[in-house]
């Protein structure tokens, strides 16, 4: 749309036939403001007539659950255990170590909507939680997750704490 307006205006300006009139600019501005105001008022009246209702997004978010069934035996810990997971044996891949141990530890920072948070029912939900369940199902293992009250992953990490 802008090109349709700018092309003739540019052509007139290049040929020297473009004349700016304060009266025409004022009329353009008033018509534009009037039409904008009329559109907004009309939209408001229409939405009120249709019964706008109330916003329930916060309630919906607090009651959100998992989209898929959880993997078996997921454990949410109150804090990170003092013991670090055993180190992988020499030459073993991380994947082999997780499968042999049968448990994967996943960390979440508390109240990081929509990634990981506790809903109104007390369940740990969110995108990262869904991914942890999917990973545990795919690996055929269980997972555990400590809850964090920290501002970043750097402040809640401890050497060796998240070794698979």
PDB file of C-alpha atoms in Angstrom, residues 28-152:
ATOM      1  CA  UNK A  28      -5.742  14.948   5.765  1.00  0.00           C
ATOM      2  CA  UNK A  29      -4.711  14.906   9.423  1.00  0.00           C
ATOM      3  CA  UNK A  30      -8.214  15.721  10.684  1.00  0.00           C
ATOM      4  CA  UNK A  31      -9.874  13.114   8.455  1.00  0.00           C
ATOM      5  CA  UNK A  32      -7.336  10.483   9.536  1.00  0.00           C
ATOM      6  CA  UNK A  33      -7.810  11.292  13.241  1.00  0.00           C
ATOM      7  CA  UNK A  34     -11.601  11.283  12.878  1.00  0.00           C
ATOM      8  CA  UNK A  35     -11.698   7.941  11.070  1.00  0.00           C
ATOM      9  CA  UNK A  36      -9.299   6.390  13.611  1.00  0.00           C
ATOM     10  CA  UNK A  37     -11.418   7.622  16.537  1.00  0.00           C
ATOM     11  CA  UNK A  38     -14.640   6.402  14.889  1.00  0.00           C
ATOM     12  CA  UNK A  39     -13.094   2.970  14.256  1.00  0.00           C
ATOM     13  CA  UNK A  40     -11.911   2.595  17.868  1.00  0.00           C
ATOM     14  CA  UNK A  41     -15.235   3.747  19.341  1.00  0.00           C
ATOM     15  CA  UNK A  42     -17.174   1.459  17.001  1.00  0.00           C
ATOM     16  CA  UNK A  43     -14.958  -1.491  17.871  1.00  0.00           C
ATOM     17  CA  UNK A  44     -15.395  -0.815  21.578  1.00  0.00           C
ATOM     18  CA  UNK A  45     -19.179  -0.591  21.282  1.00  0.00           C
ATOM     19  CA  UNK A  46     -19.305  -3.800  19.232  1.00  0.00           C
ATOM     20  CA  UNK A  47     -17.152  -5.754  21.688  1.00  0.00           C
ATOM     21  CA  UNK A  48     -19.209  -4.546  24.661  1.00  0.00           C
ATOM     22  CA  UNK A  49     -22.427  -5.505  22.864  1.00  0.00           C
ATOM     23  CA  UNK A  50     -21.071  -9.000  22.234  1.00  0.00           C
ATOM     24  CA  UNK A  51     -20.320  -9.415  25.949  1.00  0.00           C
ATOM     25  CA  UNK A  52     -16.574  -9.158  26.321  1.00  0.00           C
ATOM     26  CA  UNK A  53     -16.466 -11.223  29.519  1.00  0.00           C
ATOM     27  CA  UNK A  54     -13.502 -11.311  31.834  1.00  0.00           C
ATOM     28  CA  UNK A  55      -9.908 -12.350  31.294  1.00  0.00           C
ATOM     29  CA  UNK A  56      -9.145 -15.746  32.793  1.00  0.00           C
ATOM     30  CA  UNK A  57      -5.661 -16.328  31.415  1.00  0.00           C
ATOM     31  CA  UNK A  58      -3.955 -16.278  34.804  1.00  0.00           C
ATOM     32  CA  UNK A  59      -6.400 -18.856  36.145  1.00  0.00           C
ATOM     33  CA  UNK A  60      -5.955 -21.062  33.079  1.00  0.00           C
ATOM     34  CA  UNK A  61      -2.178 -20.885  33.410  1.00  0.00           C
ATOM     35  CA  UNK A  62      -2.213 -21.819  37.077  1.00  0.00           C
ATOM     36  CA  UNK A  63      -4.368 -24.885  36.382  1.00  0.00           C
ATOM     37  CA  UNK A  64      -2.325 -26.084  33.398  1.00  0.00           C
ATOM     38  CA  UNK A  65      -1.219 -29.697  33.499  1.00  0.00           C
ATOM     39  CA  UNK A  66       1.027 -31.877  31.386  1.00  0.00           C
ATOM     40  CA  UNK A  67       0.020 -32.328  27.735  1.00  0.00           C
ATOM     41  CA  UNK A  68       1.129 -35.969  27.586  1.00  0.00           C
ATOM     42  CA  UNK A  69       1.058 -38.628  30.286  1.00  0.00           C
ATOM     43  CA  UNK A  70       4.087 -38.340  32.586  1.00  0.00           C
ATOM     44  CA  UNK A  71       6.870 -40.879  32.439  1.00  0.00           C
ATOM     45  CA  UNK A  72       6.814 -43.410  35.221  1.00  0.00           C
ATOM     46  CA  UNK A  73       8.277 -42.542  38.597  1.00  0.00           C
ATOM     47  CA  UNK A  74       9.181 -38.889  38.183  1.00  0.00           C
ATOM     48  CA  UNK A  75      10.377 -37.460  41.487  1.00  0.00           C
ATOM     49  CA  UNK A  76      10.439 -33.783  42.437  1.00  0.00           C
ATOM     50  CA  UNK A  77      12.977 -33.171  45.196  1.00  0.00           C
ATOM     51  CA  UNK A  78      12.854 -30.277  47.652  1.00  0.00           C
ATOM     52  CA  UNK A  79      16.568 -29.610  47.108  1.00  0.00           C
ATOM     53  CA  UNK A  80      19.592 -30.993  45.331  1.00  0.00           C
ATOM     54  CA  UNK A  81      20.885 -34.163  47.018  1.00  0.00           C
ATOM     55  CA  UNK A  82      24.293 -33.914  48.688  1.00  0.00           C
ATOM     56  CA  UNK A  83      25.636 -36.849  46.695  1.00  0.00           C
ATOM     57  CA  UNK A  84      26.595 -36.308  43.087  1.00  0.00           C
ATOM     58  CA  UNK A  85      25.566 -38.910  40.534  1.00  0.00           C
ATOM     59  CA  UNK A  86      28.227 -41.521  39.849  1.00  0.00           C
ATOM     60  CA  UNK A  87      30.699 -40.616  37.135  1.00  0.00           C
ATOM     61  CA  UNK A  88      30.486 -42.526  33.844  1.00  0.00           C
ATOM     62  CA  UNK A  89      32.870 -45.458  33.667  1.00  0.00           C
ATOM     63  CA  UNK A  90      35.868 -44.990  31.420  1.00  0.00           C
ATOM     64  CA  UNK A  91      34.930 -45.288  27.749  1.00  0.00           C
ATOM     65  CA  UNK A  92      31.163 -45.299  28.385  1.00  0.00           C
ATOM     66  CA  UNK A  93      28.992 -42.701  26.712  1.00  0.00           C
ATOM     67  CA  UNK A  94      26.638 -40.501  28.702  1.00  0.00           C
ATOM     68  CA  UNK A  95      23.702 -42.285  27.075  1.00  0.00           C
ATOM     69  CA  UNK A  96      25.005 -45.709  28.165  1.00  0.00           C
ATOM     70  CA  UNK A  97      25.545 -44.418  31.699  1.00  0.00           C
ATOM     71  CA  UNK A  98      21.995 -43.058  31.961  1.00  0.00           C
ATOM     72  CA  UNK A  99      20.477 -46.253  30.626  1.00  0.00           C
ATOM     73  CA  UNK A 100      22.568 -48.408  32.982  1.00  0.00           C
ATOM     74  CA  UNK A 101      21.648 -46.286  36.022  1.00  0.00           C
ATOM     75  CA  UNK A 102      17.967 -46.033  35.024  1.00  0.00           C
ATOM     76  CA  UNK A 103      17.622 -42.453  36.314  1.00  0.00           C
ATOM     77  CA  UNK A 104      18.300 -39.025  34.889  1.00  0.00           C
ATOM     78  CA  UNK A 105      18.466 -35.851  37.002  1.00  0.00           C
ATOM     79  CA  UNK A 106      16.922 -32.729  35.478  1.00  0.00           C
ATOM     80  CA  UNK A 107      17.098 -29.273  37.078  1.00  0.00           C
ATOM     81  CA  UNK A 108      14.483 -26.539  36.878  1.00  0.00           C
ATOM     82  CA  UNK A 109      14.546 -22.998  38.168  1.00  0.00           C
ATOM     83  CA  UNK A 110      11.293 -22.412  40.064  1.00  0.00           C
ATOM     84  CA  UNK A 111       8.599 -20.137  38.652  1.00  0.00           C
ATOM     85  CA  UNK A 112      10.001 -19.773  35.138  1.00  0.00           C
ATOM     86  CA  UNK A 113       6.720 -19.812  33.217  1.00  0.00           C
ATOM     87  CA  UNK A 114       6.145 -21.361  30.709  1.00  0.00           C
ATOM     88  CA  UNK A 115       9.291 -23.481  30.997  1.00  0.00           C
ATOM     89  CA  UNK A 116       8.930 -24.932  34.491  1.00  0.00           C
ATOM     90  CA  UNK A 117       6.630 -23.927  37.335  1.00  0.00           C
ATOM     91  CA  UNK A 118       4.322 -25.388  39.945  1.00  0.00           C
ATOM     92  CA  UNK A 119       0.643 -25.124  39.000  1.00  0.00           C
ATOM     93  CA  UNK A 120      -2.307 -24.523  41.337  1.00  0.00           C
ATOM     94  CA  UNK A 121      -2.547 -28.255  42.108  1.00  0.00           C
ATOM     95  CA  UNK A 122       1.112 -28.434  43.186  1.00  0.00           C
ATOM     96  CA  UNK A 123       2.319 -30.290  40.069  1.00  0.00           C
ATOM     97  CA  UNK A 124       5.549 -29.354  38.291  1.00  0.00           C
ATOM     98  CA  UNK A 125       4.532 -28.431  34.732  1.00  0.00           C
ATOM     99  CA  UNK A 126       5.877 -26.514  31.743  1.00  0.00           C
ATOM    100  CA  UNK A 127       7.726 -26.971  28.467  1.00  0.00           C
ATOM    101  CA  UNK A 128      11.004 -28.120  30.061  1.00  0.00           C
ATOM    102  CA  UNK A 129       9.106 -30.571  32.273  1.00  0.00           C
ATOM    103  CA  UNK A 130       7.361 -31.998  29.206  1.00  0.00           C
ATOM    104  CA  UNK A 131      10.755 -32.384  27.521  1.00  0.00           C
ATOM    105  CA  UNK A 132      12.181 -34.141  30.617  1.00  0.00           C
ATOM    106  CA  UNK A 133       9.286 -36.630  30.601  1.00  0.00           C
ATOM    107  CA  UNK A 134       9.738 -37.244  26.865  1.00  0.00           C
ATOM    108  CA  UNK A 135      13.492 -37.779  27.328  1.00  0.00           C
ATOM    109  CA  UNK A 136      12.903 -40.180  30.225  1.00  0.00           C
ATOM    110  CA  UNK A 137      10.326 -42.135  28.192  1.00  0.00           C
ATOM    111  CA  UNK A 138      12.676 -42.286  25.207  1.00  0.00           C
ATOM    112  CA  UNK A 139      15.587 -43.485  27.338  1.00  0.00           C
ATOM    113  CA  UNK A 140      13.411 -45.883  29.317  1.00  0.00           C
ATOM    114  CA  UNK A 141      14.511 -44.312  32.584  1.00  0.00           C
ATOM    115  CA  UNK A 142      13.045 -42.393  35.508  1.00  0.00           C
ATOM    116  CA  UNK A 143      13.938 -38.810  36.289  1.00  0.00           C
ATOM    117  CA  UNK A 144      14.233 -36.664  39.361  1.00  0.00           C
ATOM    118  CA  UNK A 145      14.152 -32.922  39.638  1.00  0.00           C
ATOM    119  CA  UNK A 146      15.152 -30.621  42.469  1.00  0.00           C
ATOM    120  CA  UNK A 147      13.186 -27.364  42.701  1.00  0.00           C
ATOM    121  CA  UNK A 148      15.298 -24.232  42.585  1.00  0.00           C
ATOM    122  CA  UNK A 149      14.764 -20.768  43.988  1.00  0.00           C
ATOM    123  CA  UNK A 150      17.414 -18.925  42.025  1.00  0.00           C
ATOM    124  CA  UNK A 151      17.635 -16.260  39.373  1.00  0.00           C
ATOM    125  CA  UNK A 152      19.833 -18.125  36.906  1.00  0.00           C
TER     126      UNK A 152
END
